[in-house]
mmCIF file of C-alpha atoms in Angstrom:
data_model
loop_
_atom_site.group_PDB
_atom_site.id
_atom_site.type_symbol
_atom_site.label_atom_id
_atom_site.label_comp_id
_atom_site.label_asym_id
_atom_site.label_seq_id
_atom_site.Cartn_x
_atom_site.Cartn_y
_atom_site.Cartn_z
ATOM 1 C CA MET A 420 22.792 2.340 15.341
ATOM 2 C CA LYS A 421 26.265 1.441 14.077
ATOM 3 C CA THR A 422 29.306 3.610 14.748
ATOM 4 C CA GLU A 423 32.385 3.891 12.518
ATOM 5 C CA GLY A 424 34.945 6.295 14.020
ATOM 6 C CA SER A 425 33.257 9.698 14.286
ATOM 7 C CA TYR A 426 30.419 8.518 12.025
ATOM 8 C CA ARG A 427 27.223 6.756 13.011
ATOM 9 C CA VAL A 428 24.508 5.069 10.981
ATOM 10 C CA VAL A 429 20.941 5.824 12.054
ATOM 11 C CA ASN A 430 17.568 4.955 10.622
ATOM 12 C CA GLY A 431 13.936 5.944 10.868
ATOM 13 C CA GLY A 432 12.233 9.228 11.661
ATOM 14 C CA SER A 433 15.400 10.792 13.043
ATOM 15 C CA LEU A 434 16.339 11.514 9.423
ATOM 16 C CA LEU A 435 13.384 13.784 8.599
ATOM 17 C CA PRO A 436 15.110 16.838 10.132
ATOM 18 C CA HIS A 437 17.838 16.285 7.506
ATOM 19 C CA ILE A 438 15.450 16.578 4.572
ATOM 20 C CA ASP A 439 17.119 19.781 3.332
ATOM 21 C CA ALA A 440 20.509 18.035 2.999
ATOM 22 C CA ILE A 441 18.919 14.964 1.400
ATOM 23 C CA HIS A 442 16.953 17.085 -1.063
ATOM 24 C CA GLU A 443 20.001 19.208 -1.875
ATOM 25 C CA TYR A 444 21.917 16.114 -2.947
ATOM 26 C CA LEU A 445 19.097 14.306 -4.737
ATOM 27 C CA THR A 446 17.939 17.301 -6.764
ATOM 28 C CA THR A 447 21.352 17.403 -8.487
ATOM 29 C CA SER A 448 21.844 13.618 -8.752
ATOM 30 C CA TYR A 449 21.746 11.841 -12.110
ATOM 31 C CA TRP A 450 18.759 9.719 -11.025
ATOM 32 C CA ALA A 451 16.511 12.337 -9.374
ATOM 33 C CA GLU A 452 17.541 15.640 -10.930
ATOM 34 C CA GLY A 453 15.066 18.371 -10.095
ATOM 35 C CA ILE A 454 13.071 16.295 -7.591
ATOM 36 C CA PRO A 455 10.852 18.555 -5.472
ATOM 37 C CA LYS A 456 11.415 18.569 -1.705
ATOM 38 C CA LYS A 457 7.759 17.603 -1.198
ATOM 39 C CA THR A 458 8.385 14.422 -3.215
ATOM 40 C CA VAL A 459 11.545 13.627 -1.231
ATOM 41 C CA ARG A 460 9.596 13.946 2.023
ATOM 42 C CA LYS A 461 6.781 11.723 0.731
ATOM 43 C CA SER A 462 9.293 9.120 -0.458
ATOM 44 C CA MET A 463 11.015 9.112 2.933
ATOM 45 C CA LEU A 464 7.730 8.633 4.763
ATOM 46 C CA GLY A 465 6.971 5.580 2.626
ATOM 47 C CA SER A 466 10.381 3.950 3.077
ATOM 48 C CA ILE A 467 12.805 2.625 5.655
ATOM 49 C CA CYS A 468 15.505 5.303 5.652
ATOM 50 C CA PHE A 469 19.133 5.063 6.719
ATOM 51 C CA GLY A 470 21.618 7.884 7.158
ATOM 52 C CA VAL A 471 25.225 8.432 8.095
ATOM 53 C CA LEU A 472 25.797 11.266 10.527
ATOM 54 C CA HIS A 473 29.110 12.983 11.169
ATOM 55 C CA GLY A 474 28.398 14.860 14.361
ATOM 56 C CA LYS A 475 25.020 16.433 13.618
ATOM 57 C CA ASP A 476 25.557 16.580 9.853
ATOM 58 C CA LEU A 477 24.093 14.078 7.420
ATOM 59 C CA VAL A 478 26.810 12.845 5.047
ATOM 60 C CA GLY A 479 25.183 9.703 3.626
ATOM 61 C CA PHE A 480 21.702 8.392 2.941
ATOM 62 C CA CYS A 481 19.728 5.550 1.439
ATOM 63 C CA ARG A 482 16.200 4.239 1.659
ATOM 64 C CA VAL A 483 14.481 0.923 1.122
ATOM 65 C CA ILE A 484 11.014 0.725 -0.399
ATOM 66 C CA THR A 485 9.452 -2.506 0.823
ATOM 67 C CA ASP A 486 6.368 -4.472 1.785
ATOM 68 C CA LYS A 487 8.492 -5.912 4.635
ATOM 69 C CA ALA A 488 7.571 -9.448 3.579
ATOM 70 C CA THR A 489 8.613 -10.337 0.026
ATOM 71 C CA TYR A 490 10.184 -7.407 -1.847
ATOM 72 C CA ALA A 491 12.629 -4.563 -1.227
ATOM 73 C CA TYR A 492 14.086 -1.914 -3.518
ATOM 74 C CA LEU A 493 17.197 0.007 -2.461
ATOM 75 C CA ALA A 494 17.114 3.621 -3.649
ATOM 76 C CA ASP A 495 18.678 7.067 -3.368
ATOM 77 C CA VAL A 496 22.029 5.851 -2.061
ATOM 78 C CA PHE A 497 24.687 8.521 -1.633
ATOM 79 C CA VAL A 498 27.673 9.572 0.445
ATOM 80 C CA LEU A 499 28.855 13.164 0.121
ATOM 81 C CA GLU A 500 32.084 13.398 -1.856
ATOM 82 C CA ALA A 501 34.160 14.753 1.051
ATOM 83 C CA HIS A 502 33.309 11.639 3.089
ATOM 84 C CA ARG A 503 33.823 8.941 0.441
ATOM 85 C CA GLY A 504 36.499 6.288 0.714
ATOM 86 C CA LYS A 505 35.889 5.721 4.432
ATOM 87 C CA GLY A 506 33.678 2.637 4.196
ATOM 88 C CA LEU A 507 30.472 4.556 4.899
ATOM 89 C CA SER A 508 28.512 2.940 2.054
ATOM 90 C CA LYS A 509 29.456 -0.438 3.511
ATOM 91 C CA CYS A 510 28.305 0.684 6.965
ATOM 92 C CA MET A 511 24.941 1.725 5.501
ATOM 93 C CA MET A 512 24.619 -1.552 3.606
ATOM 94 C CA ASP A 513 25.451 -3.490 6.780
ATOM 95 C CA ALA A 514 22.655 -1.600 8.561
ATOM 96 C CA VAL A 515 20.233 -2.302 5.697
ATOM 97 C CA LYS A 516 21.069 -6.014 5.681
ATOM 98 C CA ALA A 517 20.666 -6.222 9.490
ATOM 99 C CA HIS A 518 17.379 -4.285 9.773
ATOM 100 C CA LYS A 519 14.671 -6.401 11.407
ATOM 101 C CA ASP A 520 12.008 -5.473 8.830
ATOM 102 C CA LEU A 521 14.221 -6.580 5.944
ATOM 103 C CA GLN A 522 14.840 -10.155 7.071
ATOM 104 C CA GLY A 523 13.349 -12.982 5.009
ATOM 105 C CA ILE A 524 12.827 -10.820 1.908
ATOM 106 C CA ARG A 525 12.620 -12.979 -1.216
ATOM 107 C CA ARG A 526 13.739 -10.373 -3.770
ATOM 108 C CA SER A 527 15.771 -7.218 -3.288
ATOM 109 C CA MET A 528 16.609 -4.994 -6.219
ATOM 110 C CA LEU A 529 18.427 -1.803 -7.059
ATOM 111 C CA VAL A 530 19.636 0.192 -10.028
ATOM 112 C CA THR A 531 23.176 1.591 -10.177
ATOM 113 C CA ARG A 532 25.352 3.240 -12.759
ATOM 114 C CA ASP A 533 28.714 2.767 -11.078
ATOM 115 C CA ALA A 534 28.616 0.849 -7.768
ATOM 116 C CA HIS A 535 28.264 -2.736 -8.976
ATOM 117 C CA GLY A 536 31.317 -3.834 -6.981
ATOM 118 C CA LEU A 537 29.898 -2.564 -3.689
ATOM 119 C CA TYR A 538 26.535 -4.241 -4.155
ATOM 120 C CA ALA A 539 28.065 -7.519 -5.349
ATOM 121 C CA LYS A 540 29.677 -7.819 -1.896
ATOM 122 C CA TYR A 541 26.136 -7.948 -0.488
ATOM 123 C CA GLY A 542 24.928 -10.637 -2.869
ATOM 124 C CA PHE A 543 23.431 -8.487 -5.637
ATOM 125 C CA LYS A 544 23.899 -9.807 -9.175
ATOM 126 C CA PRO A 545 22.892 -8.664 -12.654
ATOM 127 C CA LEU A 546 19.359 -9.713 -13.584
ATOM 128 C CA ALA A 547 19.314 -13.434 -14.334
ATOM 129 C CA GLN A 548 16.440 -13.003 -16.764
ATOM 130 C CA PRO A 549 16.285 -9.370 -17.824
ATOM 131 C CA GLU A 550 13.760 -10.238 -20.531
ATOM 132 C CA ARG A 551 11.196 -10.835 -17.765
ATOM 133 C CA HIS A 552 11.603 -7.367 -16.249
ATOM 134 C CA MET A 553 9.836 -4.283 -17.492
ATOM 135 C CA GLU A 554 9.777 -0.682 -16.388
ATOM 136 C CA LEU A 555 7.631 2.376 -16.805
ATOM 137 C CA VAL A 556 9.740 5.539 -16.557
ATOM 138 C CA ASN A 557 8.623 9.137 -16.805
ATOM 139 C CA ARG A 558 11.975 10.914 -17.085
ATOM 140 C CA ASP A 559 10.447 14.402 -17.195
ATOM 141 C CA ILE A 560 8.073 14.026 -14.221
ATOM 142 C CA TYR A 561 9.994 16.482 -12.008
ATOM 143 C CA LYS A 562 10.115 19.068 -14.792
ATOM 144 C CA LYS A 563 6.355 18.783 -15.369
ATOM 145 C CA HIS A 564 5.275 18.790 -11.723
ATOM 146 C CA ARG A 565 7.488 21.252 -9.891
ATOM 147 C CA ASN A 566 6.182 21.810 -6.364
#
């Protein structure tokens, strides 16, 4: 657990009690709009989760989907607007990079619309060979399967 002033970065199951706050943010985000809370919970259970707490309140979150050996995907990164500009994203990224289960990973990936500068500080680069990457996206999945 890393501390930054009155903030602290935590990870693991201690974040499940904050699912309401996490869902509230994600369901209005550009990347997970309308995501059902049941899906958020399932995604958290299948990931290594990190959060920033201010007192008892969750103000930042991210999760890493990984096999803990060769591949990791950083997802659902956010810091609430009122708490931005305080280095909290960097604190979360420091915790991600230091996590014991994420050492020795061959390939880590993420998708971002506007935080390229932050991730570049941690070694992320644009795809070297984007023509080799493919994706399968169902943009309306949360509209079709509300639960």
